Tab-separated table of C-alpha atoms and ligand atoms in Angstrom:
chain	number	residue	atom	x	y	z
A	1	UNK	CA	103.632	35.186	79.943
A	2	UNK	CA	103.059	38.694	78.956
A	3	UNK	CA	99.593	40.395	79.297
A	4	UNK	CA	98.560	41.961	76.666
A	5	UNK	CA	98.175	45.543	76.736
A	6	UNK	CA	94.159	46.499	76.585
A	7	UNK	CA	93.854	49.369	74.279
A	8	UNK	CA	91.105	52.103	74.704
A	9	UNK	CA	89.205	50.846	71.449
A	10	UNK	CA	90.350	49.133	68.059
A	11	UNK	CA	89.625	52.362	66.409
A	12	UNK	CA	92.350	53.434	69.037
A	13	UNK	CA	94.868	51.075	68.093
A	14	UNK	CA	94.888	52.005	64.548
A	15	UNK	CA	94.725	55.450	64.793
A	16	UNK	CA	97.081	57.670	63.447
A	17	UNK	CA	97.461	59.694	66.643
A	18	UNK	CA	98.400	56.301	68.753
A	19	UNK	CA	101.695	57.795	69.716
A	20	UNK	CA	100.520	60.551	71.205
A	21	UNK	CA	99.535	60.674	74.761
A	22	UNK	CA	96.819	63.371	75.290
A	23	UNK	CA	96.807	64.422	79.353
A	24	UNK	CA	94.748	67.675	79.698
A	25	UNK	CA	93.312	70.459	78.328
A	26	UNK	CA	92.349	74.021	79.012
A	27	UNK	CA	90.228	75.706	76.322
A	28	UNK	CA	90.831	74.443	72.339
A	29	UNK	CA	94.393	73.686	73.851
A	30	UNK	CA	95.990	69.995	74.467
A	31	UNK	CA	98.951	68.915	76.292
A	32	UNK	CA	100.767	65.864	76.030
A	33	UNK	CA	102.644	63.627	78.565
A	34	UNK	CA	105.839	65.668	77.562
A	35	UNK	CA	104.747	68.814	78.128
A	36	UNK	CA	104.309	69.045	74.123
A	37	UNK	CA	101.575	71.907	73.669
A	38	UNK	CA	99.158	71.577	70.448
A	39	UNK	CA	95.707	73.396	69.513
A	40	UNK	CA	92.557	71.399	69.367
A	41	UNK	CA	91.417	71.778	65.391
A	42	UNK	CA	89.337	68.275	65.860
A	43	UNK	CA	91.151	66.000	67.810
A	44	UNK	CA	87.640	65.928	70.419
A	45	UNK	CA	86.031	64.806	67.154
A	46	UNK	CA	83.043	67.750	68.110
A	47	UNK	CA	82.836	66.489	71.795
A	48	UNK	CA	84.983	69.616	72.889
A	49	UNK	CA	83.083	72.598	71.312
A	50	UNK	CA	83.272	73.813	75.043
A	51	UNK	CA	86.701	73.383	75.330
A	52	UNK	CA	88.680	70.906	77.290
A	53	UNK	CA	87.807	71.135	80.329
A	54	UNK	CA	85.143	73.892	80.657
A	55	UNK	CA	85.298	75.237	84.332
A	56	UNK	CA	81.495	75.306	84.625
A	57	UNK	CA	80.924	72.236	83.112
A	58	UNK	CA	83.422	70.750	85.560
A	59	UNK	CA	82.343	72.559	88.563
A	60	UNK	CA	78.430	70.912	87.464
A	61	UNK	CA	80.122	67.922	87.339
A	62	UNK	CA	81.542	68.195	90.687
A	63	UNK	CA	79.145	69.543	92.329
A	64	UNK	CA	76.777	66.554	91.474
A	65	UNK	CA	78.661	64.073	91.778
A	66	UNK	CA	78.767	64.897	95.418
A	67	UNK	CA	75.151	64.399	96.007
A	68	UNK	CA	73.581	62.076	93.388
A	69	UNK	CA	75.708	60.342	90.145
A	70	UNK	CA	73.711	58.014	88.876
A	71	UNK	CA	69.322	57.588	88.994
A	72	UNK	CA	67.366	54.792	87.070
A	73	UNK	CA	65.099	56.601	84.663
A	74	UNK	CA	62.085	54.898	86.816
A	75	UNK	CA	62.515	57.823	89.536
A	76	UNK	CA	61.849	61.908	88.959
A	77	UNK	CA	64.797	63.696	89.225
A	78	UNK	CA	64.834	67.409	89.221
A	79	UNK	CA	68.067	67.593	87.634
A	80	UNK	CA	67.135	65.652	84.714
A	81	UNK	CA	63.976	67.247	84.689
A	82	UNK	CA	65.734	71.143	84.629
A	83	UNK	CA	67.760	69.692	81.524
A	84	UNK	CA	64.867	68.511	79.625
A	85	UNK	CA	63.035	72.123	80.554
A	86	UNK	CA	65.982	73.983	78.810
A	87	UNK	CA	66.907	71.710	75.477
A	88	UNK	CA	63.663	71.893	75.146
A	89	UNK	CA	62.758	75.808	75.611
A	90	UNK	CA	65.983	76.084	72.875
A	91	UNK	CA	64.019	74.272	69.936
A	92	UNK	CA	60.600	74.914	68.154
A	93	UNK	CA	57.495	74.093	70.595
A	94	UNK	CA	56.342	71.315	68.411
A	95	UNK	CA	58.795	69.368	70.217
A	96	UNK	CA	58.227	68.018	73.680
A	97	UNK	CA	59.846	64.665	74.091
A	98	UNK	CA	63.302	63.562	74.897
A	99	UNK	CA	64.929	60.268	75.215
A	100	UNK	CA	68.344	60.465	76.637
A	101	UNK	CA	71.412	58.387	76.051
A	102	UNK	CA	75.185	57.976	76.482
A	103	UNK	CA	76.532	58.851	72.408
A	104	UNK	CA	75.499	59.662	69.156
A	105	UNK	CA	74.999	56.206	67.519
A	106	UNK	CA	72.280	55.325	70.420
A	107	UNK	CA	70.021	58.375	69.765
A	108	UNK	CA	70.445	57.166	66.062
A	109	UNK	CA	69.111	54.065	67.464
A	110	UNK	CA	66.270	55.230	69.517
A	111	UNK	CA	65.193	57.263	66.899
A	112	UNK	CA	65.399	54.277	63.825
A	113	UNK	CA	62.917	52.214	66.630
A	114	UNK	CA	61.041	55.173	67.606
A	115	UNK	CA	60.101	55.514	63.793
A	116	UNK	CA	59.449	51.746	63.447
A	117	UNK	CA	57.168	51.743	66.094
A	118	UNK	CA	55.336	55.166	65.341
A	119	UNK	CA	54.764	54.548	61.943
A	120	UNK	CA	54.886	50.400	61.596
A	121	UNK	CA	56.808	50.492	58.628
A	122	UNK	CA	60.486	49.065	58.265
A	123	UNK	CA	62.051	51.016	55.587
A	124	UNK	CA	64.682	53.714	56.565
A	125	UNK	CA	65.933	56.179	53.600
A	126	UNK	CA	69.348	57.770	53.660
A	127	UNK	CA	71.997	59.107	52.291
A	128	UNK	CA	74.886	58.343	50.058
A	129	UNK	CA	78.254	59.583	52.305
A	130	UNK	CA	76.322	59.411	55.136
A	131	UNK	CA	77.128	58.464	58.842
A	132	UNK	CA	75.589	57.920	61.583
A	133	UNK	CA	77.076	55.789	63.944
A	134	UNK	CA	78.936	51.963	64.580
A	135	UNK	CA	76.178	50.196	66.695
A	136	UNK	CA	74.046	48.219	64.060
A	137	UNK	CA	70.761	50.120	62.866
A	138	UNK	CA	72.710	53.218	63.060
A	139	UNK	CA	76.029	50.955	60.608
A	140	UNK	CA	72.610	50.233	58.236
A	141	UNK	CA	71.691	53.725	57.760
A	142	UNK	CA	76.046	54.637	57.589
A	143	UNK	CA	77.464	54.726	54.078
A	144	UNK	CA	81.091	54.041	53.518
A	145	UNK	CA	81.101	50.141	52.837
A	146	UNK	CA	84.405	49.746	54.662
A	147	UNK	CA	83.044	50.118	57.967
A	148	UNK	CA	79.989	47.988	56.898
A	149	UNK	CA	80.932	44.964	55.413
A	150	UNK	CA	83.030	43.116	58.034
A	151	UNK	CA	79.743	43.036	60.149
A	152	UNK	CA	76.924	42.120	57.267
A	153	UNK	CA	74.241	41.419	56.909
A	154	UNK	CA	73.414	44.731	58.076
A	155	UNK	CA	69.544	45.507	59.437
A	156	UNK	CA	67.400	45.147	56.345
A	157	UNK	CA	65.558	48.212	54.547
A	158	UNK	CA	67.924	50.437	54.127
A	159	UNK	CA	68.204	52.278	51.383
A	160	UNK	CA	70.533	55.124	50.594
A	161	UNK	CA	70.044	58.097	48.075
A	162	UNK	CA	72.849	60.573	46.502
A	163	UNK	CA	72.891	63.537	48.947
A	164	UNK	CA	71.074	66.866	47.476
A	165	UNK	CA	69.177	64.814	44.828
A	166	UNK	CA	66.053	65.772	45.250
A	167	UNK	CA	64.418	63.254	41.948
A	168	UNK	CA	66.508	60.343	43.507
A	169	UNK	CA	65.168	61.206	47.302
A	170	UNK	CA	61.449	61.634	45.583
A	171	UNK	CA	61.616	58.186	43.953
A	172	UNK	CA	63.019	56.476	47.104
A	173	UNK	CA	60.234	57.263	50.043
A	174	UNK	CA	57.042	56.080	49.353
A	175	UNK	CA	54.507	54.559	51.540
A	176	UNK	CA	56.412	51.842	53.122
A	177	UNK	CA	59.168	54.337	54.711
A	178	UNK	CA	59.324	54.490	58.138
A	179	UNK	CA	62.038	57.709	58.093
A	180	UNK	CA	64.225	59.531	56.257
A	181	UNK	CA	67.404	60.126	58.206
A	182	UNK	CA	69.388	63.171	56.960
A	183	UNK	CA	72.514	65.100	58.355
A	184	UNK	CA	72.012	68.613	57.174
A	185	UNK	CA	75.845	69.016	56.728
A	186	UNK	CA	77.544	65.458	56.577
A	187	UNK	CA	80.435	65.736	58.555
A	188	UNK	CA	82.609	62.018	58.430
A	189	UNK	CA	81.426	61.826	54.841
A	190	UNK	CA	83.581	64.946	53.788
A	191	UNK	CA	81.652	67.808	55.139
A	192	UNK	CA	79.235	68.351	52.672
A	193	UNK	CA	76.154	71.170	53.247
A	194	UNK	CA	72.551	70.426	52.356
A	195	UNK	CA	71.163	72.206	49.927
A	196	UNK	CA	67.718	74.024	51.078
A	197	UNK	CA	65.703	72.414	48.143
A	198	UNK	CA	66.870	68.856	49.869
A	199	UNK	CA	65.666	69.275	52.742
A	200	UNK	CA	62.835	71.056	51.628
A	201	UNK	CA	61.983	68.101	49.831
A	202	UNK	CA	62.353	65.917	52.272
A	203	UNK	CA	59.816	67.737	54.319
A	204	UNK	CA	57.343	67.544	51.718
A	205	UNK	CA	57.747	63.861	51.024
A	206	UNK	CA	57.857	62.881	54.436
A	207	UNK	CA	54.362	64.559	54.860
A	208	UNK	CA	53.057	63.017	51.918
A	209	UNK	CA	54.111	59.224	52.520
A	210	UNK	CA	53.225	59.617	56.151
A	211	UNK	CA	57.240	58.956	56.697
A	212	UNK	CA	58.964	61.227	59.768
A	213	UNK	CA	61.762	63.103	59.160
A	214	UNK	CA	64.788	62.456	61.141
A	215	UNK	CA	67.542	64.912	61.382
A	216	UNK	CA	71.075	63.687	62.786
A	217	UNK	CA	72.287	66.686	63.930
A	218	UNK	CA	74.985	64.920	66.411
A	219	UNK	CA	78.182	66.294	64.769
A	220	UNK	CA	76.267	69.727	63.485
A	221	UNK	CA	73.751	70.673	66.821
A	222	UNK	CA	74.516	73.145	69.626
A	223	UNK	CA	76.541	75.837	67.882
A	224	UNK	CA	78.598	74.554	65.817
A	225	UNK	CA	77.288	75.476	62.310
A	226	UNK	CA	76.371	78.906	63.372
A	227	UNK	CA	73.268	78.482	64.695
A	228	UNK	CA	72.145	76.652	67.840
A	229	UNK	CA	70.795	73.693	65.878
A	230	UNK	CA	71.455	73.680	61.972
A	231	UNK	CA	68.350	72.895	60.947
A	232	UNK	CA	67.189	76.206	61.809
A	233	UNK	CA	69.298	78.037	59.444
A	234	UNK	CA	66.807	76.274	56.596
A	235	UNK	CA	63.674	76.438	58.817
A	236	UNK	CA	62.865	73.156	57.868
A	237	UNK	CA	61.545	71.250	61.450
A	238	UNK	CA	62.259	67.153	61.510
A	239	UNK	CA	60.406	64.924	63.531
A	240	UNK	CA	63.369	63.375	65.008
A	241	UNK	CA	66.138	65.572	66.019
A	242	UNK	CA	69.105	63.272	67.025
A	243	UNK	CA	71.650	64.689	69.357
A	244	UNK	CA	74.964	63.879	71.441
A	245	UNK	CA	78.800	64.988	71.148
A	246	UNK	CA	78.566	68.339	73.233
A	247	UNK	CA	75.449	68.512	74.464
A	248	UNK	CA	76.850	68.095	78.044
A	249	UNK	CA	79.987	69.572	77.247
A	250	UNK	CA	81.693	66.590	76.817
A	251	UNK	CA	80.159	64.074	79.263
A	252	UNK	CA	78.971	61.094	77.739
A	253	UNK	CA	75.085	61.422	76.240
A	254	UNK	CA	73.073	61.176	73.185
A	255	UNK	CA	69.234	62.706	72.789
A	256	UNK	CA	66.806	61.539	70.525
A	257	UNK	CA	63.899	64.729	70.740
A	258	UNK	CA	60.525	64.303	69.113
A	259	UNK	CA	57.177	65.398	69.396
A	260	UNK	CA	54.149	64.150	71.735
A	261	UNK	CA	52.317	62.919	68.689
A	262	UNK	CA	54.937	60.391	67.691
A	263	UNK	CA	55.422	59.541	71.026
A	264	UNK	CA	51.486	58.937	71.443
A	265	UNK	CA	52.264	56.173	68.369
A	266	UNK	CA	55.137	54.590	69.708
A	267	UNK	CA	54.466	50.996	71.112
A	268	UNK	CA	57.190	48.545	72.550
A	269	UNK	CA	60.133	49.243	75.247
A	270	UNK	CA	63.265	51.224	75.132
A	271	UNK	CA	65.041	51.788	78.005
A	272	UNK	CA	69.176	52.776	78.824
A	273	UNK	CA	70.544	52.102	82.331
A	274	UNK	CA	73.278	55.271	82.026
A	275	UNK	CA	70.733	57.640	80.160
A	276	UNK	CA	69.839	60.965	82.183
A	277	UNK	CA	72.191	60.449	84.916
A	278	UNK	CA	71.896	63.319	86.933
A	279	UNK	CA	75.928	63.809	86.577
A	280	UNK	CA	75.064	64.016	82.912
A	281	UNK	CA	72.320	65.854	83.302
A	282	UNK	CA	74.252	68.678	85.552
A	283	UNK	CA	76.516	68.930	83.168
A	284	UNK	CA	74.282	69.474	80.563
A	285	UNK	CA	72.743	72.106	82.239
A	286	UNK	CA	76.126	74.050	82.721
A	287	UNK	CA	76.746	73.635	78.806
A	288	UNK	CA	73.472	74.752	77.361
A	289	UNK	CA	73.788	78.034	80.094
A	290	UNK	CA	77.466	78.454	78.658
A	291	UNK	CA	76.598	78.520	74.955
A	292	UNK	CA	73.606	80.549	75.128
A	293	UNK	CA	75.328	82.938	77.533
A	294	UNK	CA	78.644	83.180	75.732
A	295	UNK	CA	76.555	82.992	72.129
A	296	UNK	CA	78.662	80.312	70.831
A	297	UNK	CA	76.400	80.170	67.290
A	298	UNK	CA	77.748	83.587	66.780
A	299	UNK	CA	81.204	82.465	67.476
A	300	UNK	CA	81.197	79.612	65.764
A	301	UNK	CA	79.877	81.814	62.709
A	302	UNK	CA	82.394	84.902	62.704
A	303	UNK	CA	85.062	82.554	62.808
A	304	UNK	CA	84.010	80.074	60.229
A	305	UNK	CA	83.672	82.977	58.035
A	306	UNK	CA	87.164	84.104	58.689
A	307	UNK	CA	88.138	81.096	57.657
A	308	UNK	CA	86.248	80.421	54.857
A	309	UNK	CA	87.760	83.851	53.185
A	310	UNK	CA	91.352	82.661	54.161
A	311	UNK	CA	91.231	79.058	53.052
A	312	UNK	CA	89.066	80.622	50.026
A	313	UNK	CA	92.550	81.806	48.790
A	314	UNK	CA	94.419	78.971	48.832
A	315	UNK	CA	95.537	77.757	45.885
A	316	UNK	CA	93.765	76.280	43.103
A	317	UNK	CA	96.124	73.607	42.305
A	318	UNK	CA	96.262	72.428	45.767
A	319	UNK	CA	92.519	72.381	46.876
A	320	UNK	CA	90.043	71.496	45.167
A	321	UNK	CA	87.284	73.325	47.681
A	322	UNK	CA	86.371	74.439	50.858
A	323	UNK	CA	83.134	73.683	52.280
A	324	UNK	CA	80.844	73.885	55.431
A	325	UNK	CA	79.437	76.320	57.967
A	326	UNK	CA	80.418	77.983	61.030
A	327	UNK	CA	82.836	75.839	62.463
A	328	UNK	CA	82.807	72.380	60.581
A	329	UNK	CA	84.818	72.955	57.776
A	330	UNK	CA	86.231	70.582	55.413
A	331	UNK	CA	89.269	71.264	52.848
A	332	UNK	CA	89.393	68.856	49.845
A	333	UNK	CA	92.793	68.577	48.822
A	334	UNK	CA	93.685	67.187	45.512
A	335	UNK	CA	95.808	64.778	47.187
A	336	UNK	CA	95.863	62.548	50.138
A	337	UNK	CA	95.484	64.330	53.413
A	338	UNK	CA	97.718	62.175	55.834
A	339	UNK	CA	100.745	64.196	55.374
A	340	UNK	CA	98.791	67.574	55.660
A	341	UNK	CA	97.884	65.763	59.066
A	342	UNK	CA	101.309	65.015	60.026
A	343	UNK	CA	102.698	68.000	59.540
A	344	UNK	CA	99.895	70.390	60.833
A	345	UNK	CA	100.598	67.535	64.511
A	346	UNK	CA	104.807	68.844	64.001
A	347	UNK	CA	103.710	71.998	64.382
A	348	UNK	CA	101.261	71.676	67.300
A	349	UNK	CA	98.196	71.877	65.670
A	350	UNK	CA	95.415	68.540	65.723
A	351	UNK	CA	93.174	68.205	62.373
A	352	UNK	CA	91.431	65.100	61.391
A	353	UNK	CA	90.051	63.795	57.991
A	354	UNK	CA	86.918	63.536	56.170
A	355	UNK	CA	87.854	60.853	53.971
A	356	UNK	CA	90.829	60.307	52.109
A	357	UNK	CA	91.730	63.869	51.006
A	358	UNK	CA	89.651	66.085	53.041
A	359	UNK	CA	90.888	67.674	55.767
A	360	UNK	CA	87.975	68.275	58.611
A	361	UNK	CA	88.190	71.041	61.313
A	362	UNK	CA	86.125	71.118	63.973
A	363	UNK	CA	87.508	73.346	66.604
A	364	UNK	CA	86.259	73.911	70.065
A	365	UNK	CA	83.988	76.873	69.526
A	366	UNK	CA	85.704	78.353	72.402
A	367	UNK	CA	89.221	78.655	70.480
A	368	UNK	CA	90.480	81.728	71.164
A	369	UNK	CA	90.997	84.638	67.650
A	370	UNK	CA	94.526	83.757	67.699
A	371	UNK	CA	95.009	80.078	68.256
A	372	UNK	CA	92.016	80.208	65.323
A	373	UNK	CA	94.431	82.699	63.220
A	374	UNK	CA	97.448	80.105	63.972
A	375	UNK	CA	95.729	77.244	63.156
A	376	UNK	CA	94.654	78.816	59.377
A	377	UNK	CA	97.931	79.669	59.462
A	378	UNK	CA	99.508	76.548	59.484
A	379	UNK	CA	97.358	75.223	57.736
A	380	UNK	CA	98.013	78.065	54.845
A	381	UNK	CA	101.843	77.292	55.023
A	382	UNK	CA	101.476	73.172	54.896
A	383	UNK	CA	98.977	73.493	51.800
A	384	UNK	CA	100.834	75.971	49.952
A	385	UNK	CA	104.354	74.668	50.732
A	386	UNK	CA	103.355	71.074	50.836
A	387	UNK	CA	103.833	69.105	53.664
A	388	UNK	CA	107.685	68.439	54.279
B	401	PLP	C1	76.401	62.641	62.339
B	401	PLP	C2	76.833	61.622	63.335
B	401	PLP	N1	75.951	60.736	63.797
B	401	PLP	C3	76.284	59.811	64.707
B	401	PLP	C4	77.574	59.727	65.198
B	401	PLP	C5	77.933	58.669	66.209
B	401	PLP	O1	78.188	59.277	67.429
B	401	PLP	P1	78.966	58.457	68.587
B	401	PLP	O2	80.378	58.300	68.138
B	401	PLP	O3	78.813	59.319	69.806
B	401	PLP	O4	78.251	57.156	68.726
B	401	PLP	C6	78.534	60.624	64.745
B	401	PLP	C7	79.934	60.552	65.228
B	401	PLP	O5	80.828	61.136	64.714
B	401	PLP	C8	78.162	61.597	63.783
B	401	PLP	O6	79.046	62.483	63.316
């Protein structure tokens, strides 16, 4: 009898890209197991935004994986500890508290029982189009009902409000809501930006419900909408700031940052085996010294603007808009976007969606002026010319 063959995830095995076999990297460029060579426009889903294989990050890595990999949280660890020092010193002082994880949907998770426990209320407010994540809590507070409703019932008390409506988001939290949990650009659900009045709003009803504010800023933090963490570009300070994807440039980890007040509320456990490993940790070091050094907000800014005034002029009858900041754009087509996909991949270039007709790019933030120029420009010729 045959074994069968294990496949990397289910997700995996239905993926569009499953014939492809991705075997290393240098920069915002891929190669595959035939030598094929193709530019990174998402295909690290946001994990990349240091590129491939960063040399620092890997020489971190390296380096401490020769003398420590992994430390219960139980013991100090100055590694961890220098980490902590630096996110920290990068974000408003009224923050002062990190849990670390391994991925984005656990600091989602840490931060829905963090908010639980702080305030002792159950009821978590989001947002229409939203996502955050696969494990449950995180699945409660996602939107799209077709990766929901295979696994229902979902954690109750969820309740979900159209995006940017500030009446709707008013009406919602009250005095039984634990948190609101916001991305301030929604990135699966077809890149769409917070408007300043939203989150405003949220603020102010947070404050007056005695709710916290939770900002999932796992697909937007460190960079990638043109400022370190996006929230800053509205000056509007969460609670909860929930982080992960390339924090650690691309090592495994998720961070769920709050203040010393809600951790003084906070009663019960939580607890993760993996979270702060020093090899993490190291490698999280290297990445937060590369971006701030090599001022990837900047980057990630100048070109997103680039492209914003090139994809700006595509035409009417073919796109519908373009949206985002820095680099996470999204392109709504007025069609499906699987062919756009297909044919941006046969000419070396790898997008991904945002639903059904938008097409998402998140580069690495290290992508080099002209792979960035190539990429728009396939991208020009495939929406203008269709995608034959
Ligand atoms: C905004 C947001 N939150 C949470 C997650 C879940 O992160 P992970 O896949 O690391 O669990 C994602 C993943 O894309 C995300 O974009």
């Amino acid at each position: 009898m045959t074994e069968p063959v294990p496949t990397a995830s289910f997700e995996f095995a239905a993926s569009p890209h499953r014939s492809r076999t991705i075997v290393r990297g240098e920069g915002a460029v891929l190669w595959d197991d035939h030598g094929g060579r193709f530019i990174d426009l998402g295909a690290t889903h946001g994990a990349g935004s240091l590129g491939a294989a960063n040399p620092e990050v890997a020489a971190a890595i390296a380096a401490q994986a020769r003398s420590l990999v992994h430390l219960g949280s139980g013991y100090a660890n100055p590694v961890r500890t220098e980490f902590l020092r630096r996110l920290l010193g990068l974000l408003p002082p009224t923050f002062g508290r990190v849990f670390l994880s391994n991925s984005g949907t656990e600091a989602v998770e840490a931060g829905l029982k963090i908010a639980r426990s702080a305030t002792g209320r159950t009821k978590v407010v989001a947002a229409m189009r939203g996502f955050h994540g696969r494990t449950m809590g995180a699945l409660s507070a996602t939107w799209r009902r077709e990766l929901r409703e295979a696994f229902e019932p979902l954690v109750p008390g969820f309740q979900h409000v159209p995006f940017n409506d500030v009446a709707a988001l008013d009406a919602a939290v009250d005095d039984a809501t634990a948190v609101i949990l916001l991305e301030p650009v929604q990135g699966e659900g077809g890149v769409h930006v917070a408007t300043a009045e939203f989150l405003r709003a949220a603020r102010a009803a947070a404050d007056r419900t005695g709710a916290l504010l939770a900002f999932d800023e796992v697909q937007t933090g460190i960079a990638r909408t043109g400022r370190l963490f996006a929230f800053e570009r509205w000056n509007v300070v969460p609670d909860l700031l929930l982080l992960a994807k390339s924090l650690a440039g691309g090592v495994p980890i998720g961070a769920t940052v709050t203040t010393p007040e809600v951790e003084a509320r906070f009663r019960g456990s939580h607890h993760s085996t993996f979270g702060g490993s020093p090899l993490a940790c190291a490698a999280g070091i290297a990445a937060l010294d590369f971006v701030v050094r090599e001022r990837l907000p900047e980057r990630a800014e100048r070109l997103g603007t680039i492209a914003r005034e090139r994809l700006g002029r595509l035409p009417p009858e073919r796109v519908r808009e373009v949206r985002g900041l820095g680099l996470l754009l999204g392109v709504e087509l007025r069609e499906k976007v699987a062919p756009t996909l297909a044919a941006l991949e046969s000419r070396g270039f790898l997008a991904i969606s945002a639903g059904a007709t938008v097409l998402r790019l998140l580069p690495p933030l290290v992508i080099s002026d002209t792979d960035w120029s190539a990429g728009l420009g396939a991208i020009e010729e495939v929406v203008t010319h269709g995608s034959g």
